[in-house]
Amino acid sequence: MPLDLYNTLTRRKDRFEPLEPGRVGLYVCGPTVYDFAHIGNARPVVVFDVLYRLLKRLYPSVTYVRNITDVDDKIIKAAADNGEAIEALTERTAAAYHQDMAALGTLPPDIEPRATQHIGRMIAIIETLVGAGHAYAAEGHVLFHVPSMPDYGQLSRRSQDELVAGARVEVAPYKRDAADFILWKPSTPEQPGWDSPWGRGRPGWHIECSAMSGQYLGQTFDIHGGGLDLIFPHHENEIAQSRCAHGGAPLAKVWMHNGFVTVNGDKMSKSLGNFFTVRQLLTEGHSGEAIRLALLTAHYRQPLDFSRDGLHQAKAALDRWYTALRSAGPVPDGVSATTAEIEELLFPTLAALEDDLNTPLAVSHLHELAGQLNKARTPSDQVRSRAALLAAGAMLGVLGQDAEEWFKGAATEGLSATDIEAAIDARTAARKAKNFAEADRIRKELAAAGIVLEDAAGKTTWKRSA
RNA sequence: GGCGCGGUGGCAGAGUGGUGAUGCAGCGGACUGCAAAUCCGCGUACGGCGGUUCGAUUCCGCCCCGUGCCUCCA
């Protein structure tokens, strides 16, 4: 099955072919580390994690680069507000980011470069741009001169006239053209800064990605991803810098952008204050797996309205799948499924993902596989459907834990597993004695503590129903 | 003003020029001491108005509503 991906540059789904057979380079814009990641920040991480898993399955060599922006004016401000050293803030926030993204079941990228460790390369690119007449120094700043690039604006499909007409900010006096953007800016003594040919300063927002993608993936690579709001100006400017520094070579072949997470229809954003952090939801007791699935229930280019109800629906789906896995019981000796058998069952899920990451359709195929597992009557059918369900789950990055653990979980409060099992034994004895009043009393007592009992095949199992 | 996205059954959410996914919720049935889970069955859903077509939710036009970007933003 071929892989089709929607390319923002062409505005249509295109058949994907790696630039070099068997090798794929993927660059995704990572976090600016000054605060906890919210669900809107998490969406691209989860979406591109699914892409990464798919690419790894389809191609022998995949290099996934996701940067950490650890120099930025928001960081300077947050550190000042906290009375915290910049480095302490960025280290702390980056560590929290790693924890939270791991909780969402995302694989770490192959390379996670930090902006502050690539200043030299940024300066070199800026020097090249100045030398080629695409950039100029003015009042300690270095700016990219947008009119020097005739085909600027292809990604966002904006003409330079429109940019000027729509400019909503005051144009700095040192700009030759209103659309020119900053490559390097001066730092005051208390701001972080590096020596450069233009004095002590720090990089502008866009140049870091040009430096890091170029270093790890080369001048032209396969896929560049990020959120919709990065199309303009960030990615447009990244393209301008990189192409003008590289003799016009394209930066990335495919540009992918995920849609926004909204709350009651409005974009979730830090400035609006309508955000849920991943950490907050995890603390409330939502599983990272349910958060992840909630983010995958809408197609990645569609807006996703986030709500706790959506989270509960995702959990219900996971309950259904884990129930199927748990009910199937242990695999009998000597029964196994062949790779070909599993692949056949996995095919629809894979085909859905290969069609521009149609995760909602893939989710429906997981439901189909769970249904097949529930209906399986022979050990070989069970083993086959179970293996296929697990493999399909792995494509989405879910169903990675043991089903018993999913249901019995780590209870931070309430009854321990030992207490529960003792109560179940007492109830089983009562049932054997046909003392159903006592059996029901125990069931009710456990239910009040959030424990649901299920009598099946002569054995009683339990789960926490939070 | 420029550029863009969306409006599918109670909810979430795919998809398609013609037998209208999937899940949740709801209803009925099987199973169960009772439940739960599971299985079986059940729904005159495609914002409005025109057009193209034998046939449109799907293509085209206009309109309405919501929403995003236009140098903080995933």
XYZ file of C-alpha atoms (C1' of nucleotides) in Angstrom:
540
model
C 0.000 0.000 0.000
C 1.341 3.391 -0.911
C 1.473 6.273 1.538
C -0.485 9.415 0.733
C 0.069 12.590 2.696
C -1.616 15.967 2.451
C 0.997 18.551 1.582
C 0.326 22.141 2.613
C 2.658 23.265 -0.165
C 0.527 21.704 -2.905
C -2.768 21.787 -0.982
C -3.616 18.238 -1.885
C -2.860 14.681 -0.953
C 0.275 13.520 -2.724
C 1.803 10.086 -3.032
C 4.815 10.034 -0.715
C 8.175 8.920 -2.057
C 11.315 9.385 0.040
C 13.982 11.571 -1.548
C 16.366 8.670 -1.052
C 14.832 5.203 -1.323
C 14.334 3.641 2.080
C 15.395 6.709 4.041
C 13.092 9.324 5.501
C 13.939 12.520 7.345
C 11.212 14.060 9.511
C 11.470 17.394 11.297
C 8.798 18.579 13.699
C 8.808 21.901 15.500
C 9.175 21.193 19.191
C 8.333 23.135 22.317
C 9.518 26.457 23.599
C 10.322 25.430 27.137
C 8.921 28.010 29.521
C 5.741 26.361 30.796
C 3.869 23.059 30.951
C 2.588 21.677 27.674
C -1.140 21.937 27.132
C -3.344 19.657 25.064
C -2.955 21.888 22.040
C 0.807 21.525 22.278
C 0.434 17.792 22.725
C -1.629 17.233 19.607
C 1.187 17.580 17.061
C 3.437 15.447 19.234
C 0.889 12.628 19.250
C -0.038 13.057 15.590
C 3.546 13.021 14.380
C 4.283 10.130 16.712
C 1.713 8.123 14.761
C 3.395 9.233 11.541
C 6.797 8.252 12.958
C 5.516 4.787 13.878
C 4.026 4.374 10.420
C 7.179 5.549 8.643
C 9.315 3.194 10.701
C 7.110 0.358 9.595
C 7.288 1.349 5.944
C 10.934 2.381 5.612
C 14.126 0.870 6.982
C 15.670 4.170 8.025
C 13.755 7.041 9.592
C 15.353 10.021 11.286
C 12.977 12.016 13.435
C 14.253 15.364 14.634
C 12.285 17.489 17.070
C 13.947 20.550 18.506
C 13.740 22.230 21.863
C 13.617 26.005 21.764
C 15.480 27.122 24.839
C 16.170 30.721 23.904
C 13.215 32.981 23.368
C 11.716 36.158 24.749
C 8.892 34.258 26.424
C 11.516 32.263 28.307
C 13.321 35.420 29.372
C 10.070 36.874 30.627
C 8.926 33.712 32.432
C 12.292 33.334 34.147
C 12.170 36.933 35.296
C 8.598 36.520 36.537
C 9.553 33.376 38.462
C 12.775 34.850 39.746
C 14.422 31.777 38.300
C 17.604 31.366 36.295
C 16.901 30.834 32.602
C 18.772 27.581 32.480
C 16.940 26.253 35.537
C 13.626 27.119 33.917
C 14.414 25.510 30.592
C 15.829 22.365 32.200
C 12.862 21.975 34.500
C 10.352 22.602 31.736
C 12.079 20.316 29.258
C 12.098 17.517 31.838
C 8.376 18.015 32.503
C 7.755 17.970 28.768
C 9.578 14.667 28.413
C 7.574 13.148 31.255
C 4.246 14.365 29.943
C 4.890 13.258 26.374
C 6.050 9.858 27.628
C 2.782 9.581 29.563
C 1.015 10.087 26.243
C 2.891 7.124 24.849
C 4.959 9.090 22.367
C 8.312 7.751 21.291
C 11.275 10.077 21.776
C 12.626 11.544 18.546
C 15.937 10.231 17.267
C 17.537 13.629 17.708
C 16.350 16.402 19.985
C 18.614 19.385 19.321
C 18.539 22.510 21.451
C 18.683 25.949 19.955
C 21.355 27.210 22.348
C 23.711 24.477 21.162
C 23.467 25.560 17.532
C 24.154 29.272 17.736
C 27.333 28.969 15.666
C 25.500 27.397 12.794
C 22.793 30.049 12.966
C 25.403 32.790 12.762
C 26.988 31.051 9.779
C 23.659 30.926 7.939
C 22.999 34.579 8.702
C 26.447 35.495 7.378
C 25.732 33.591 4.196
C 22.417 35.404 3.818
C 24.038 38.792 4.369
C 26.775 37.934 1.875
C 24.218 36.924 -0.712
C 22.247 40.129 -0.312
C 19.241 38.460 1.315
C 19.852 40.008 4.717
C 21.176 43.229 6.166
C 22.361 44.563 9.511
C 20.688 47.579 11.038
C 20.993 48.971 14.549
C 22.428 45.760 15.953
C 19.715 43.669 14.307
C 20.066 41.506 11.265
C 16.980 41.215 9.120
C 15.970 39.004 6.266
C 14.959 41.155 3.334
C 11.784 39.591 2.032
C 11.706 41.377 -1.360
C 15.070 39.748 -2.122
C 13.242 36.462 -2.586
C 10.907 36.675 -5.567
C 8.875 33.582 -4.728
C 8.469 34.263 -1.015
C 5.063 33.254 0.306
C 4.441 29.960 -1.501
C 3.571 27.934 1.568
C 1.040 30.342 3.023
C -0.010 31.573 -0.426
C 0.368 35.185 0.470
C 1.633 37.835 -1.858
C 3.996 40.378 -0.451
C 1.449 43.127 -1.117
C -1.047 41.354 1.106
C 1.473 41.043 3.865
C 2.068 44.744 3.936
C -1.615 45.540 3.711
C -2.435 43.201 6.541
C 0.412 44.113 8.851
C -1.065 44.597 12.255
C 2.019 45.606 14.091
C 4.014 48.744 13.923
C 6.885 48.459 11.540
C 10.210 48.851 13.266
C 12.078 51.860 11.902
C 15.149 49.850 10.945
C 13.215 47.586 8.571
C 13.744 48.254 4.886
C 10.500 46.507 4.113
C 7.555 45.940 6.419
C 7.679 42.204 5.773
C 11.347 41.848 6.718
C 11.875 39.631 9.732
C 14.523 39.301 12.367
C 17.382 36.844 12.111
C 19.448 38.209 14.971
C 18.773 40.783 17.630
C 20.898 42.549 20.226
C 20.807 41.474 23.868
C 21.131 43.708 26.875
C 23.762 42.601 29.401
C 21.183 40.768 31.527
C 19.621 38.969 28.575
C 21.158 35.791 27.254
C 23.451 36.522 24.363
C 26.272 35.265 22.191
C 29.057 37.126 20.459
C 28.485 37.594 16.775
C 29.765 39.748 13.910
C 26.921 42.126 14.795
C 27.696 42.304 18.482
C 26.371 40.358 21.424
C 22.892 39.159 20.716
C 20.529 36.257 20.274
C 18.756 34.577 17.392
C 15.324 35.443 16.054
C 12.546 32.906 16.232
C 12.849 31.206 12.852
C 16.563 30.771 12.282
C 17.034 27.959 14.797
C 14.937 25.512 12.813
C 16.852 26.283 9.641
C 20.114 25.635 11.456
C 19.048 22.419 13.152
C 17.139 20.830 10.289
C 20.070 21.592 7.989
C 22.574 20.081 10.362
C 20.745 16.812 11.006
C 18.688 16.245 7.884
C 20.520 18.150 5.177
C 19.509 21.024 2.933
C 16.448 19.235 1.616
C 14.584 16.617 3.571
C 11.324 14.709 3.323
C 8.737 15.922 5.804
C 8.385 18.974 7.976
C 5.532 19.097 10.452
C 3.942 21.369 12.992
C 0.769 23.138 13.973
C -1.382 25.079 11.561
C -0.434 28.368 13.157
C 3.174 27.847 12.186
C 2.494 28.052 8.456
C 2.795 31.782 8.658
C 5.121 33.291 9.580
C 7.336 30.596 11.074
C 7.518 28.033 8.311
C 7.318 30.573 5.542
C 10.329 32.341 7.001
C 12.171 29.112 7.657
C 11.760 28.298 3.998
C 12.983 31.747 2.976
C 16.109 31.537 5.117
C 17.035 28.017 4.231
C 16.403 28.256 0.532
C 18.218 31.546 0.148
C 21.160 30.144 2.107
C 21.169 26.951 0.066
C 21.083 28.285 -3.455
C 17.339 27.857 -3.769
C 17.183 24.173 -2.806
C 13.778 23.252 -1.366
C 13.706 22.907 2.407
C 11.210 20.094 2.779
C 9.302 18.132 0.210
C 6.155 17.653 2.253
C 4.762 20.140 4.771
C 2.215 18.746 7.197
C 0.163 20.799 9.603
C -2.208 19.615 12.287
C -5.428 21.460 13.101
C -6.085 23.192 16.350
C -7.461 21.918 19.565
C -10.404 24.086 20.521
C -12.420 24.526 23.681
C -16.077 25.262 23.083
C -15.116 26.258 19.576
C -12.314 28.669 20.434
C -8.671 27.910 19.799
C -6.986 26.615 22.920
C -4.158 28.968 23.663
C -2.114 30.256 26.490
C -3.078 33.818 25.724
C -6.801 33.020 25.957
C -6.214 31.024 29.109
C -8.645 28.307 28.015
C -6.155 25.476 28.136
C -5.784 22.196 29.944
C -2.239 21.123 30.582
C -1.381 17.484 30.095
C -0.067 17.443 33.624
C -3.323 18.757 35.034
C -5.353 16.053 33.305
C -2.963 13.334 34.428
C -3.221 14.626 37.989
C -6.988 14.479 37.754
C -6.589 10.770 37.131
C -7.067 10.603 33.382
C -4.745 8.095 31.807
C -2.225 9.269 29.267
C -3.536 6.573 26.983
C -7.069 7.999 27.093
C -5.738 11.502 26.430
C -3.775 10.158 23.504
C -6.748 8.337 22.024
C -8.946 11.401 22.500
C -6.442 13.319 20.372
C -6.591 10.659 17.671
C -10.371 10.388 17.400
C -10.504 13.298 14.983
C -8.494 13.462 11.794
C -5.302 15.441 12.409
C -6.185 18.237 9.969
C -9.633 18.756 11.487
C -10.238 20.977 14.456
C -10.622 18.962 17.632
C -12.889 20.289 20.322
C -11.440 19.080 23.564
C -13.648 18.208 26.512
C -13.665 15.897 29.468
C -16.574 14.135 27.825
C -14.347 13.350 24.861
C -11.818 11.975 27.282
C -14.444 9.725 28.819
C -15.459 8.467 25.396
C -11.840 7.632 24.639
C -11.580 5.779 27.916
C -14.757 3.843 27.081
C -13.183 2.722 23.813
C -10.035 1.598 25.606
C -12.160 -0.241 28.179
C -13.868 -2.092 25.363
C -10.585 -3.116 23.779
C -8.915 -4.106 27.018
C -12.068 -6.029 27.989
C -11.786 -8.027 24.797
C -8.098 -8.682 25.460
C -8.724 -9.699 29.045
C -11.707 -11.924 28.305
C -9.794 -13.863 25.712
C -7.685 -15.317 28.486
C -4.263 -16.900 28.241
C -2.948 -18.292 25.007
C -3.122 -22.085 24.975
C 0.132 -23.927 24.402
C 0.976 -24.674 20.837
C -1.442 -22.164 19.355
C 0.058 -19.304 17.444
C -0.750 -17.055 14.543
C 1.395 -16.613 11.484
C 2.640 -13.216 10.447
C 0.619 -13.481 7.269
C -2.578 -14.119 9.218
C -1.971 -11.134 11.461
C -1.021 -8.901 8.547
C -4.253 -9.741 6.807
C -6.274 -8.612 9.803
C -4.080 -5.584 10.304
C -4.372 -4.448 6.715
C -7.437 -2.163 7.027
C -5.866 -0.290 9.933
C -2.646 0.171 8.038
C -4.489 1.270 4.920
C -6.377 3.883 6.945
C -3.164 5.321 8.324
C -1.492 5.281 4.922
C -4.316 7.466 3.679
C -3.052 10.684 5.231
C -3.178 9.331 8.781
C -6.877 8.628 8.948
C -6.775 7.760 12.624
C -10.569 7.879 13.199
C -11.013 5.241 10.532
C -8.166 3.246 12.073
C -9.941 3.464 15.431
C -13.064 1.990 13.866
C -10.966 -0.928 12.629
C -9.718 -1.527 16.158
C -13.330 -1.769 17.239
C -13.903 -4.267 14.455
C -10.933 -6.350 15.621
C -12.137 -6.214 19.223
C -15.527 -7.458 18.046
C -13.856 -10.307 16.198
C -11.898 -11.186 19.305
C -15.070 -11.204 21.403
C -16.746 -13.476 18.900
C -13.795 -15.808 18.389
C -14.755 -19.329 19.413
C -11.609 -21.283 18.662
C -8.205 -20.764 20.255
C -6.595 -20.065 16.913
C -9.201 -17.416 16.057
C -8.624 -15.837 19.428
C -4.883 -15.784 19.111
C -5.081 -14.311 15.648
C -7.531 -11.528 16.504
C -5.781 -10.724 19.698
C -2.443 -10.392 17.948
C -4.007 -8.223 15.249
C -5.722 -5.980 17.796
C -2.470 -5.508 19.652
C -0.579 -4.812 16.437
C -3.187 -2.294 15.311
C -3.070 -0.688 18.754
C 0.689 -0.424 18.462
C 0.299 1.514 15.219
C -1.734 4.069 17.138
C 0.442 3.787 20.205
C -2.262 2.348 22.450
C -2.992 -1.010 24.139
C 0.599 -1.227 25.266
C -0.189 -2.215 28.831
C -1.410 -5.400 30.377
C -5.209 -5.597 30.401
C -5.352 -6.600 34.063
C -3.251 -3.612 34.932
C -5.490 -1.330 32.912
C -8.539 -2.343 34.945
C -7.000 -2.899 38.345
C -4.594 -0.031 37.979
C -2.608 1.714 40.590
C -5.214 2.807 43.096
C -3.872 5.740 45.007
C -6.803 5.534 47.378
C -9.547 3.083 48.204
C -9.398 -0.657 48.618
C -6.256 -2.630 47.912
C -6.298 -5.582 45.556
C -5.894 -7.905 48.525
C -8.965 -6.469 50.282
C -10.977 -6.733 47.102
C -10.017 -10.311 46.483
C -10.846 -11.277 50.052
C -14.299 -9.756 49.608
C -14.734 -11.610 46.338
C -13.824 -14.900 48.025
C -16.432 -14.263 50.711
C -19.009 -13.485 48.043
C -18.134 -16.590 46.057
C -18.669 -18.689 49.188
C -22.018 -16.997 49.786
C -23.077 -17.653 46.225
C -22.157 -21.302 46.516
C -24.328 -21.467 49.620
C -27.106 -19.765 47.613
C -26.980 -16.913 50.083
C -27.646 -14.336 47.392
C -28.610 -11.626 49.824
C -25.127 -11.727 51.290
C -23.540 -11.988 47.824
C -25.409 -8.900 46.672
C -24.526 -7.052 49.831
C -20.846 -7.597 49.081
C -21.308 -6.580 45.473
C -22.988 -3.364 46.570
C -20.339 -2.665 49.140
C -17.597 -2.994 46.541
C -19.577 -0.973 44.020
C -19.761 1.839 46.530
C -15.963 1.741 46.642
C -15.800 1.983 42.855
C -15.177 -1.693 42.209
C -17.258 -3.468 39.570
C -17.499 -7.251 39.660
C -18.022 -9.442 36.653
C -18.967 -13.095 37.032
C -17.795 -15.012 34.023
C -16.952 -18.618 33.328
C -17.123 -19.560 36.964
C -14.626 -16.910 37.921
C -15.218 -13.418 39.220
C -13.069 -10.622 37.872
C -13.078 -7.010 38.975
C -12.171 -3.571 37.758
C -12.009 -0.076 39.064
C -14.683 2.126 37.580
C -13.462 5.616 38.308
C -9.844 43.825 3.892
C -6.546 39.363 2.215
C -5.797 34.059 2.816
C -7.903 29.507 4.984
C -10.885 25.810 7.578
C -15.408 23.734 9.229
C -21.178 22.877 9.552
C -22.978 14.625 8.967
C -28.140 10.945 13.461
C -28.881 12.687 21.031
C -23.124 13.030 21.300
C -18.209 11.975 19.109
C -16.625 11.160 14.188
C -15.088 8.773 9.111
C -16.596 8.471 4.200
C -18.891 8.409 -0.549
C -22.001 10.565 -7.268
C -26.386 5.380 -6.571
C -27.255 -0.964 -1.214
C -25.967 5.754 4.100
C -18.697 3.494 8.633
C -17.500 3.043 13.767
C -17.988 4.106 19.010
C -20.865 6.272 23.126
C -25.829 7.089 24.753
C -31.027 5.003 23.988
C -34.649 0.864 22.856
C -35.720 -4.591 22.302
C -33.770 -9.645 22.718
C -30.114 -13.692 24.197
C -27.033 -14.921 28.282
C -26.979 -14.197 33.954
C -29.472 -16.244 40.817
C -29.096 -10.596 40.208
C -25.662 -7.805 37.631
C -21.569 -6.559 34.528
C -19.347 -7.825 30.125
C -20.444 -9.940 25.525
C -23.495 -11.272 21.372
C -28.000 -10.344 18.063
C -31.501 -6.656 16.338
C -33.340 -1.440 16.123
C -32.024 5.129 13.894
C -36.478 8.679 7.203
C -28.098 12.292 9.788
C -25.410 14.941 5.798
C -26.572 24.137 7.414
C -30.015 26.820 3.481
C -31.317 27.916 -1.714
C -30.329 27.058 -6.683
C -27.500 24.367 -10.704
C -25.097 19.958 -13.264
C -26.803 14.707 -13.340
C -31.013 9.245 -14.692
C -29.477 10.063 -9.507
C -25.841 14.733 -4.854
C -24.728 14.450 1.609
C -20.675 13.812 -2.096
C -19.451 18.196 -8.026
C -20.523 23.793 -9.145
C -22.581 28.749 -7.592
C -24.702 31.917 -4.015
C -26.155 32.582 1.014
C -26.252 31.674 6.458
C -23.582 30.174 10.814
C -18.989 29.043 13.419
C -13.851 29.494 13.487
C -8.383 30.226 12.321
C -4.026 33.000 10.273
C -2.310 37.993 8.520
C 4.886 38.521 12.288
C 3.424 35.655 20.865
C 1.076 30.955 19.481
C 1.181 23.505 18.344
